[in-house]
mmCIF file of C-alpha atoms in Angstrom:
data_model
loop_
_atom_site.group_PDB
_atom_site.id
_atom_site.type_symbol
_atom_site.label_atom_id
_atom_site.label_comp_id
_atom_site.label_asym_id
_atom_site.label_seq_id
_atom_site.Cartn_x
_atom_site.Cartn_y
_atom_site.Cartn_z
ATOM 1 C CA UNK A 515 58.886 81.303 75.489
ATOM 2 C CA UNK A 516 62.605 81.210 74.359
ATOM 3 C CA UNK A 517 65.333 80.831 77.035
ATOM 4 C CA UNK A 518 67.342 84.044 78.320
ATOM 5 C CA UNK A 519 70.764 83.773 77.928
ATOM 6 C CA UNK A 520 73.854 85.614 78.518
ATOM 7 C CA UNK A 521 77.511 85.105 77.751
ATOM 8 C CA UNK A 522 80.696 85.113 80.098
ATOM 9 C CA UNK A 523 83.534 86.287 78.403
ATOM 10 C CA UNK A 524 87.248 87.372 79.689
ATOM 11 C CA UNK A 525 87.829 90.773 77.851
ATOM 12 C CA UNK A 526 90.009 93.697 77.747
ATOM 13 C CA UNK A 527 89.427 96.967 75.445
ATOM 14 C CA UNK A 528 92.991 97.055 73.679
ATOM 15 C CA UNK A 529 92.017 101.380 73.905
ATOM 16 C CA UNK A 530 91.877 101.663 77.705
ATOM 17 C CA UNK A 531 94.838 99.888 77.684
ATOM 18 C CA UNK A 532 96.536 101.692 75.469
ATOM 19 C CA UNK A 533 95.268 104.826 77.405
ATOM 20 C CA UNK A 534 96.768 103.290 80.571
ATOM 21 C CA UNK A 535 100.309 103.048 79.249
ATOM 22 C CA UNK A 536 100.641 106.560 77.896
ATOM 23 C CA UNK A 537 99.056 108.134 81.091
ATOM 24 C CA UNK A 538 101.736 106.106 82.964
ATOM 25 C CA UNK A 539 104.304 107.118 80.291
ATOM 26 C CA UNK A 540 103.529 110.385 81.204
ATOM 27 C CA UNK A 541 103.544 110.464 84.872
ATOM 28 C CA UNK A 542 107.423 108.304 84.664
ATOM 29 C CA UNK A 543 108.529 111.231 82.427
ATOM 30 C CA UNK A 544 107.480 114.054 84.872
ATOM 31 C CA UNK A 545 107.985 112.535 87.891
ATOM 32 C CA UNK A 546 111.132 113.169 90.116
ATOM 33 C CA UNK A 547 111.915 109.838 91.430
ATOM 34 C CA UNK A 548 112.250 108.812 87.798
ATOM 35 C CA UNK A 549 114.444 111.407 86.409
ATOM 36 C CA UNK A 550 118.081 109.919 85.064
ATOM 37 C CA UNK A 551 117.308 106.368 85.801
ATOM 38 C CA UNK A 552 116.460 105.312 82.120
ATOM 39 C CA UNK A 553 112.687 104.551 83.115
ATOM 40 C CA UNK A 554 110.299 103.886 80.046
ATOM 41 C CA UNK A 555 106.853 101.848 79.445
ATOM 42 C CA UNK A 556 106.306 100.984 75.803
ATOM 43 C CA UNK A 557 104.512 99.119 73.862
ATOM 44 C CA UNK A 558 106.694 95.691 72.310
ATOM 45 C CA UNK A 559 104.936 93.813 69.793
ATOM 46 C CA UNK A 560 101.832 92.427 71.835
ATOM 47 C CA UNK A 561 103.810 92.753 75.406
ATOM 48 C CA UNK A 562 104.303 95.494 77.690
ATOM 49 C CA UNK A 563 108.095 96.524 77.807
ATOM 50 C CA UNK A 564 109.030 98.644 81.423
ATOM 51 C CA UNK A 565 112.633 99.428 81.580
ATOM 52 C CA UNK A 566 114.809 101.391 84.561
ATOM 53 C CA UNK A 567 118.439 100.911 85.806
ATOM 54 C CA UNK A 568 117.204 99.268 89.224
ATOM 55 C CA UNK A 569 114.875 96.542 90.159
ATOM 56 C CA UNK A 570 113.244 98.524 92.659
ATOM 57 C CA UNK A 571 112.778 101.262 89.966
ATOM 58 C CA UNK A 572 111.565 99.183 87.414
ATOM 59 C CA UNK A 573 108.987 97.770 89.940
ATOM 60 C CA UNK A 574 107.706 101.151 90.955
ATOM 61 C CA UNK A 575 107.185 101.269 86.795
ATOM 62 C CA UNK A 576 104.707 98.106 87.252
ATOM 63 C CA UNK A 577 103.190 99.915 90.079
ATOM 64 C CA UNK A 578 102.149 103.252 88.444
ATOM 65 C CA UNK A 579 100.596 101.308 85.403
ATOM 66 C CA UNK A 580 98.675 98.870 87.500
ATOM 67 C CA UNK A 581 97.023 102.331 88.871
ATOM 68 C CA UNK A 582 96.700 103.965 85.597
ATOM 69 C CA UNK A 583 94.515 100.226 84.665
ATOM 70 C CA UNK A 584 92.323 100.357 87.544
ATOM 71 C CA UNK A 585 91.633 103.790 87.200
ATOM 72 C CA UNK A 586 90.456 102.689 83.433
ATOM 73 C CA UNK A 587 88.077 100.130 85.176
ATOM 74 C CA UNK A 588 90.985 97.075 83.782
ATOM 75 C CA UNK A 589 90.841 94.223 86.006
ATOM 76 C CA UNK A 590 94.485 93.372 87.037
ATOM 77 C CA UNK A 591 94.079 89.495 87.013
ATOM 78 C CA UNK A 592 94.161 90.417 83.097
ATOM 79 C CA UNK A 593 97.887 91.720 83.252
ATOM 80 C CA UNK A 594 100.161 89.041 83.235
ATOM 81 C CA UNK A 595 103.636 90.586 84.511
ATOM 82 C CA UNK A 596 106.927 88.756 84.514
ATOM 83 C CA UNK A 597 109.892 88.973 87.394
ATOM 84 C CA UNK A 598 112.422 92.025 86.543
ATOM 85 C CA UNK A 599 115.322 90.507 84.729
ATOM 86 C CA UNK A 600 118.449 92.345 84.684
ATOM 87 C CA UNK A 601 120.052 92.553 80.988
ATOM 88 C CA UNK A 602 123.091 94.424 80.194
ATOM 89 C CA UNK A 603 123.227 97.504 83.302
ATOM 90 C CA UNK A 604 118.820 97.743 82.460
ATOM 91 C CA UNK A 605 116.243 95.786 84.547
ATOM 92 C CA UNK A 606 113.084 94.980 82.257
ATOM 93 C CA UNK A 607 109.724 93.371 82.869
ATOM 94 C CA UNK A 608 107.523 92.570 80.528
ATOM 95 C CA UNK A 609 103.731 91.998 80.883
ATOM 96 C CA UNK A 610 101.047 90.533 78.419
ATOM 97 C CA UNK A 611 97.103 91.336 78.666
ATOM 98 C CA UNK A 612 95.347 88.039 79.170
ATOM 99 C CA UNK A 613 92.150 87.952 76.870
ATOM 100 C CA UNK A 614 90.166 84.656 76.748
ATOM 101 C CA UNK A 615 88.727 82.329 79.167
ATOM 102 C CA UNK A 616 90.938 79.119 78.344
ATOM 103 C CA UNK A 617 88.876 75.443 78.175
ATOM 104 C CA UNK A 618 90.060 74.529 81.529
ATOM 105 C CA UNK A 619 88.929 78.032 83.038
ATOM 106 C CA UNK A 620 85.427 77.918 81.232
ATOM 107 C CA UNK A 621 85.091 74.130 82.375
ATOM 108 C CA UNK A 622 85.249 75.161 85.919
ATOM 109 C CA UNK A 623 83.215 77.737 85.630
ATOM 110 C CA UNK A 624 80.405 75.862 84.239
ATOM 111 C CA UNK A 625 80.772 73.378 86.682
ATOM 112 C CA UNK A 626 80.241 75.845 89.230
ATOM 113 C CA UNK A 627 77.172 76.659 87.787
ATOM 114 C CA UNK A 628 75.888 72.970 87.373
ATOM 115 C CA UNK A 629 76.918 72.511 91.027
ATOM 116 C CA UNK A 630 75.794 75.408 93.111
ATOM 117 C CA UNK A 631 73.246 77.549 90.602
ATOM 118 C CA UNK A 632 69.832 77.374 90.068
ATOM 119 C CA UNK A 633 67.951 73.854 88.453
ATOM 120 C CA UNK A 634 67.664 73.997 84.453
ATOM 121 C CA UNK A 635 70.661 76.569 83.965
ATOM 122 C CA UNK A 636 72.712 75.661 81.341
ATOM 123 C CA UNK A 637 76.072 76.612 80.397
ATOM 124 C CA UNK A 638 78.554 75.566 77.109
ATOM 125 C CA UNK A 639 81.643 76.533 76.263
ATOM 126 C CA UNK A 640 82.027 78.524 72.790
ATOM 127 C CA UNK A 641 85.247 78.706 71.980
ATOM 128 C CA UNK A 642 86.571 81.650 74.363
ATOM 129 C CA UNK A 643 83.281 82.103 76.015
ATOM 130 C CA UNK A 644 80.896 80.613 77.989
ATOM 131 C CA UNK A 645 77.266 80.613 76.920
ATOM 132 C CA UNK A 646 74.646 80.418 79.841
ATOM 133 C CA UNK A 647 71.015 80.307 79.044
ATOM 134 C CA UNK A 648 67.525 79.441 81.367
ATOM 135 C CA UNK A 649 64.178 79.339 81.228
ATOM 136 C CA UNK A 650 63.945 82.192 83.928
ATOM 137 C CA UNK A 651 65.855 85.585 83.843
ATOM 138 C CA UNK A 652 66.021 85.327 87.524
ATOM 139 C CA UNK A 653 67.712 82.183 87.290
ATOM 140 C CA UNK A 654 70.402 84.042 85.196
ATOM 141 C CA UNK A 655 70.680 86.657 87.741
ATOM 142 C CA UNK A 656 71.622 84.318 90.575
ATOM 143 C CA UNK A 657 74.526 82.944 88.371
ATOM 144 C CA UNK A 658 75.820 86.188 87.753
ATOM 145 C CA UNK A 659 75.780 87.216 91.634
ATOM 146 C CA UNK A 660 76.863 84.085 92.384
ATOM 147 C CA UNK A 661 79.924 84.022 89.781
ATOM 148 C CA UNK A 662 80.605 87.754 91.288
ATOM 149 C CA UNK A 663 81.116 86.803 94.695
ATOM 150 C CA UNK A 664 83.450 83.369 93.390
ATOM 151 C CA UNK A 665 87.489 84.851 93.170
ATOM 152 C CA UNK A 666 88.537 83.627 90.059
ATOM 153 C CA UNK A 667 92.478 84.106 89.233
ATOM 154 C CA UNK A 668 90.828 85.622 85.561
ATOM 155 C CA UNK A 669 88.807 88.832 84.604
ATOM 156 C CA UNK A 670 85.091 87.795 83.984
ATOM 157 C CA UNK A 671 82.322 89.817 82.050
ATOM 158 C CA UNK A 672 79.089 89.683 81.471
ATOM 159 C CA UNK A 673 77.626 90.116 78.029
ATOM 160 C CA UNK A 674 74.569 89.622 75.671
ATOM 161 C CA UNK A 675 71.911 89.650 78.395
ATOM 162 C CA UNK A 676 68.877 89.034 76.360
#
């Protein structure tokens, strides 16, 4: 019989994302606490661009589209946010979507598996992602549940489970 394998990847649909920032546009335009302070969310290039006349404004920005993402089911550990930095009278932040699981990342994650998973599990990195294949499907299941309960500072899904 063939081995089972799945892959581990690090994700994020650009679409629920993109959903997420105009719902959050949309709530900053209507809301009160927003009204005259020069608050925006846009898309710049590949980053995130949140702009307001006040730190604390600017912050409360951040805040409403970290909701509007984990109301989409978007891990936060994917949103990479900078510190508000004031330029000209405007405070901005701007914040990147991490996609990816980097070599060192996907090296410690395989380790984890060599070290505390079931016998004959293997995993190798491919390029962004990490392969994992057994003998046993069940085998494959305990990685994933253990992988779920390990807090990794990165978004982790599960893919391919064949």
């Amino acid at each position: 019989m063939a081995d089972s394998s799945f892959d581990i990847v690090s994700k994020v649909e650009r679409q629920e994302v993109d959903n997420a920032l105009n719902q959050a546009a949309k709530e900053i335009s209507q809301r009160y606490d927003f009204k005259n302070v020069g608050a925006s969310i846009s898309w710049s290039g590949e980053k995130i661009l949140m702009e307001a006349n006040s730190e604390e404004r600017v912050k409360a920005i951040l805040d409403v589209f970290q909701s509007k993402l984990i109301k989409r089911g978007i891990s936060l550990k994917a949103l990479d946010a900078g510190e508000p930095q004031l330029s000209g009278k405007e405070y901005k932040i701007f914040a990147s979507i991490e996609e990816g699981i980097s070599q060192d990342n996907a090296k410690k994650v395989a380790k984890i598996i060599r070290d505390e998973g079931p016998k004959g599990v293997k995993a190798q990195v491919q390029g962004d992602e990490l392969r994992v294949s057994s003998k046993s499907r069940d085998d494959l299941q305990t990685v994933i549940a253990l992988l779920k309960g390990k807090d990794f500072d990165f978004a982790l899904q599960f893919v391919n489970y064949r």
